[in-house]
XYZ file of C-alpha atoms in Angstrom:
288
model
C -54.389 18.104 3.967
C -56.215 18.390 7.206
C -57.135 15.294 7.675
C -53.323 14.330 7.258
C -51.441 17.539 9.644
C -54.067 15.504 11.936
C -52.833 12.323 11.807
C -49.522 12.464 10.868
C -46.028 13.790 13.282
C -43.815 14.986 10.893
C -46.257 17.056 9.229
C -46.877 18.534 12.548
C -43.107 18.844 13.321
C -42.717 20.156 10.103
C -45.596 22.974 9.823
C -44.822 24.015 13.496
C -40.943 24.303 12.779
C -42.152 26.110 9.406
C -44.270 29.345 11.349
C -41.690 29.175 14.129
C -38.998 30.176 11.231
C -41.241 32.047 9.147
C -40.767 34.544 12.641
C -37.593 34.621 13.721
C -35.750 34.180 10.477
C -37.684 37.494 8.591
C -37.619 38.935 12.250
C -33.558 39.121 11.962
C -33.400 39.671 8.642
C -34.615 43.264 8.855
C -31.548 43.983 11.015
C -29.310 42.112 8.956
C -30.595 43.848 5.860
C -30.511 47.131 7.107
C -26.711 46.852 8.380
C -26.095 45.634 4.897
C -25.073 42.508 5.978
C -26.886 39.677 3.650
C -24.114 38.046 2.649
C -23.257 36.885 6.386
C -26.274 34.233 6.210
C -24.463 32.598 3.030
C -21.707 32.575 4.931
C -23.308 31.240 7.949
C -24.831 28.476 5.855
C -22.031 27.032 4.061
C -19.835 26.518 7.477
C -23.227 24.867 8.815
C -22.967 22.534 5.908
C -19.583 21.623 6.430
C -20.769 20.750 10.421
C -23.836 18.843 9.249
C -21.391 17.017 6.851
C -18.864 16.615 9.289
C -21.167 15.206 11.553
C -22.590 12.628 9.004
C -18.845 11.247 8.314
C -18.193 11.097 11.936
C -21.536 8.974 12.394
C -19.941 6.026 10.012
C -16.812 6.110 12.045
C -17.718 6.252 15.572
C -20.386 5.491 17.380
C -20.576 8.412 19.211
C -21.991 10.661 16.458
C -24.299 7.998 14.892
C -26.581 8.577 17.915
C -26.107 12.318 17.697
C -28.597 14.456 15.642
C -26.519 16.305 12.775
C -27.957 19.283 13.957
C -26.057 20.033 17.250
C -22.490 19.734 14.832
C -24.196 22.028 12.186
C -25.357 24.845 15.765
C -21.316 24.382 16.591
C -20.284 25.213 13.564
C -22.174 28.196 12.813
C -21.635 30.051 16.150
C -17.888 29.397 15.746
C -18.488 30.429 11.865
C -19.787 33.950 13.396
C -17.481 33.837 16.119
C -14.467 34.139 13.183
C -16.553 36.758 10.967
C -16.107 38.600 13.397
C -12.769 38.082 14.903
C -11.516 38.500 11.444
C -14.042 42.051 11.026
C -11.707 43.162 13.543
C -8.721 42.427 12.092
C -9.298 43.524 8.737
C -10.557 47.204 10.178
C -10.626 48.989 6.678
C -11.642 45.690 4.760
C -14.180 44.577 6.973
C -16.277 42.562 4.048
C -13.135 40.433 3.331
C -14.060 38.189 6.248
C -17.392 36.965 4.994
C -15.588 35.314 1.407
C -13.062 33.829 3.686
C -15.344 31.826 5.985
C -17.445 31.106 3.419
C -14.739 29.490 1.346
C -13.748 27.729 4.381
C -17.289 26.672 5.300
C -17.627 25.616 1.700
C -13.740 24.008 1.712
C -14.272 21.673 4.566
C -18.136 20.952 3.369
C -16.957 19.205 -0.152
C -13.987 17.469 2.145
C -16.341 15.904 4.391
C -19.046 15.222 1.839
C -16.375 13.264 -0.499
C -15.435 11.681 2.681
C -18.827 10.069 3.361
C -18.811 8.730 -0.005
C -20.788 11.613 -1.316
C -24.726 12.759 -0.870
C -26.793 10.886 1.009
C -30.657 11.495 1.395
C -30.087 12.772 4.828
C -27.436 15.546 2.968
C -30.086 16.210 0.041
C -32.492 16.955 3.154
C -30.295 19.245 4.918
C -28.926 21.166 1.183
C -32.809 21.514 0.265
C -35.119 20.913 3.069
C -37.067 17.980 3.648
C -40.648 17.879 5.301
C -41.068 14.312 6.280
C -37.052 14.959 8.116
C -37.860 17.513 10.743
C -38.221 15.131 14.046
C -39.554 16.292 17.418
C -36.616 16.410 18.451
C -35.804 19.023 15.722
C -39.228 21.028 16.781
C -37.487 21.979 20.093
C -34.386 22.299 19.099
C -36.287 25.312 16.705
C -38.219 26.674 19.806
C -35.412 27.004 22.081
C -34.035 28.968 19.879
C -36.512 31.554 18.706
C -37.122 31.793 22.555
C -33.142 32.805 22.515
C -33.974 35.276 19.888
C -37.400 36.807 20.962
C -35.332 37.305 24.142
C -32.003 38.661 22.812
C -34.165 40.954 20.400
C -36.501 42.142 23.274
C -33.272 42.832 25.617
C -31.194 44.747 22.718
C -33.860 46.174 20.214
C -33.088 49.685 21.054
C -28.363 48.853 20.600
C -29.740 47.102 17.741
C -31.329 49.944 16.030
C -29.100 52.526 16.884
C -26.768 50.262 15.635
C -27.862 49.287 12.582
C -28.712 53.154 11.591
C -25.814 55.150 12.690
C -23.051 52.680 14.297
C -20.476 55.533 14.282
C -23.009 57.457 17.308
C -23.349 54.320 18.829
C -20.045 53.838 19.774
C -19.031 56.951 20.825
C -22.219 57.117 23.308
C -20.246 54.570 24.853
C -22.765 51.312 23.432
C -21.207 48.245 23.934
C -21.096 47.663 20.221
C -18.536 45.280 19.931
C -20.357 42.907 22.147
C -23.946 43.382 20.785
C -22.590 42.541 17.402
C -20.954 39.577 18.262
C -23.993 38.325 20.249
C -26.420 39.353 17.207
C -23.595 36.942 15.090
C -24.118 34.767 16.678
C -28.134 34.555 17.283
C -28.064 34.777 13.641
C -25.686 31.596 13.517
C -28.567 29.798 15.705
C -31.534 30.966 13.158
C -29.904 29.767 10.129
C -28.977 26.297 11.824
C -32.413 25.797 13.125
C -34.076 26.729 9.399
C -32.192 24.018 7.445
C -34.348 21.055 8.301
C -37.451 23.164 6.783
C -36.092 25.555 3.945
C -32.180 23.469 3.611
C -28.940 25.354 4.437
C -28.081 26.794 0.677
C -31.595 28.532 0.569
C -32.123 29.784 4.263
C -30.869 33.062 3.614
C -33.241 33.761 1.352
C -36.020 33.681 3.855
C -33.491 36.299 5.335
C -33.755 38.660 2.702
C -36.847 37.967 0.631
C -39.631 38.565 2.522
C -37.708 41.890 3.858
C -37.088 43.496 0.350
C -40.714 42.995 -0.324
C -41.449 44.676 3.203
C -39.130 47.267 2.724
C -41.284 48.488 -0.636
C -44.533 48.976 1.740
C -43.310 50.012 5.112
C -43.297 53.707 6.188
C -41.205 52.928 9.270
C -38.906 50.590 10.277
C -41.667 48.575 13.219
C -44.033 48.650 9.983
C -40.797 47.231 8.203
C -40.827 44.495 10.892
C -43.812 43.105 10.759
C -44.487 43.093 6.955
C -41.567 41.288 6.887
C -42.793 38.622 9.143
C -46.386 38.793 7.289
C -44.847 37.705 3.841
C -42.505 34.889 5.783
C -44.739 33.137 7.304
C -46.659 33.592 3.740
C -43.599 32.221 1.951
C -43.562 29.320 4.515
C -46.636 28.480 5.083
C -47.991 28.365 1.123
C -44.079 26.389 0.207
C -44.760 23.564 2.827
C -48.780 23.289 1.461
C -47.494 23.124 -2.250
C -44.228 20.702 -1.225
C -47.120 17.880 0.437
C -49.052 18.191 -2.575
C -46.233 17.909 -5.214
C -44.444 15.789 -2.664
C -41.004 18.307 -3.706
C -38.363 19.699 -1.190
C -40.161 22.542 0.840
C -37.082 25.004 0.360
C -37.077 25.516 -3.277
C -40.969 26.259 -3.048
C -40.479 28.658 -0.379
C -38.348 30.116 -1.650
C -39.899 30.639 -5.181
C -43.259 31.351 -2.880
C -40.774 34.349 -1.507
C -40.063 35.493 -4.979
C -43.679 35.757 -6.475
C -44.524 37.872 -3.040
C -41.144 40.284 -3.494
C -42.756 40.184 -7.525
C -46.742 40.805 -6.772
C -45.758 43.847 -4.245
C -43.294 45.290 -6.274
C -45.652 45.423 -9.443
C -48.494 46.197 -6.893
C -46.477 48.921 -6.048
C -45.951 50.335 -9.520
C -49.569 49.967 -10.504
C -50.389 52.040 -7.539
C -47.941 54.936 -7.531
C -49.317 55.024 -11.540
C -53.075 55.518 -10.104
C -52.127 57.991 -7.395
C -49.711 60.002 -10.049
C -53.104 60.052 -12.377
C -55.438 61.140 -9.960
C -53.108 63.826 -8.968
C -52.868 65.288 -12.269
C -56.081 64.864 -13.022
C -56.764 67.145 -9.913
C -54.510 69.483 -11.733
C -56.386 69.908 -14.677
């Protein structure tokens, strides 16, 4: 395994990509979590599909977008994805939630049109849906890097909105926080996150490296920085072990990060159990 992250690019590209992710994608996904907002990254995903399949019909047509990596139509498509969520948030003030179905059955709409279009799945498609690790190019490494620099940025100049935010929006607002703005911009950093993860973990699993390494966090933490960086801990876990089992089996990287994800969320929750049981004993037996 050494001998071949040595020798070979794409496994580089690939295992770089994969700890770059396994930071920034956990790293939003406490926020996004917390503000009870999970179902945005399926959302997100499916309207990046329907770019990144847009983009490979437009490639056998014109000659323009054969030369153009898939993955600047799939960044277009999920910023103007969030863009909408939230345009339509606004207009939909007292059913707010309605907007994430309706982009994601638009995402998901346009994604079978193109797809049928192109004559179908392709391996490039398959890639994109599930991951690939032999697919992520250099050019797709710093593609990934710009962006988590976006995002260590944008999280560094708006942690403290973001939290107030996320806990108590209501006091946020009327202390005169620009909340309107800072969501849209969050929107749309999360847009960037979930199109730069689909090379490595594949756009219909992304958003579980959203979620599943923060529920497991969320059963340890005692504080919502502790939150944070458990959260981080288990993805780059999840990522890390997935892309060492998907050389080995020679399998799509998502699925096993993803199931990685689940046995972590499983081992800390009955962890958790077996612990609190212990304590609860010892107590008692103080008792007696």
């Amino acid at each position: 395994m050494i001998s071949a992250l040595i020798n070979y690019e794409f496994l580089q590209n690939a295992f770089a990509s994969g700890i770059i992710i396994g930071l920034i994608a956990p790293l939003l996904g406490v926020f996004i979590v917390v503000r009870r907002l999970s179902l945005i990254a399926d959302a997100l995903s499916h309207v990046t599909l329907a770019g990144i399949a847009g983009s490979l019909y437009l490639s056998q047509t014109t000659a323009f977008f054969a030369l153009l990596n898939p993955l600047y139509l799939g960044i277009v498509a999920a910023v103007t994805g969030s863009v909408l969520i939230e345009r339509l948030r606004r207009l939909y003030k007292h059913y707010e939630e309605l907007a994430i179905p309706i982009i994601m059955s638009a995402g998901i709409g346009f994604s079978a049109i193109f797809i049928s279009l192109a004559n179908g799945f392709s391996s490039d498609l398959f890639g994109y849906l599930f991951g690939s690790v032999s697919a992520v190019s250099r050019q797709d490494l710093w593609i990934v890097l710009i962006i988590a620099l976006i995002v260590v940025v944008f999280l560094l100049m708006f942690y403290k909105e973001l939290f107030l935010l996320s806990f108590d929006e209501e006091y946020a607002k009327a202390s005169g926080l620009p909340a309107k703005w800072v969501h849209l911009l969050f929107m749309v950093v999360t847009a960037l996150v979930i199109a730069a993860s689909m090379r490595i973990v594949g756009i219909l699993l992304v958003s579980s490296l959203m979620t599943l390494p923060v529920a497991a966090s969320m059963r340890l933490a005692k504080g919502f920085k502790q939150a944070i960086l458990y959260a981080v801990l288990f993805g780059e876990a999840a990522v890390i072990i997935g892309l060492v089992i998907a050389f080995y089996l020679n399998i799509a990287p998502g699925g096993t990060i993803v199931v990685t994800s689940i046995a972590i969320l499983l081992l800390v929750l009955i962890g958790k159990k077996i612990w609190l049981g212990v304590v609860t004993k010892n107590e008692r037996g103080r008792l007696v």
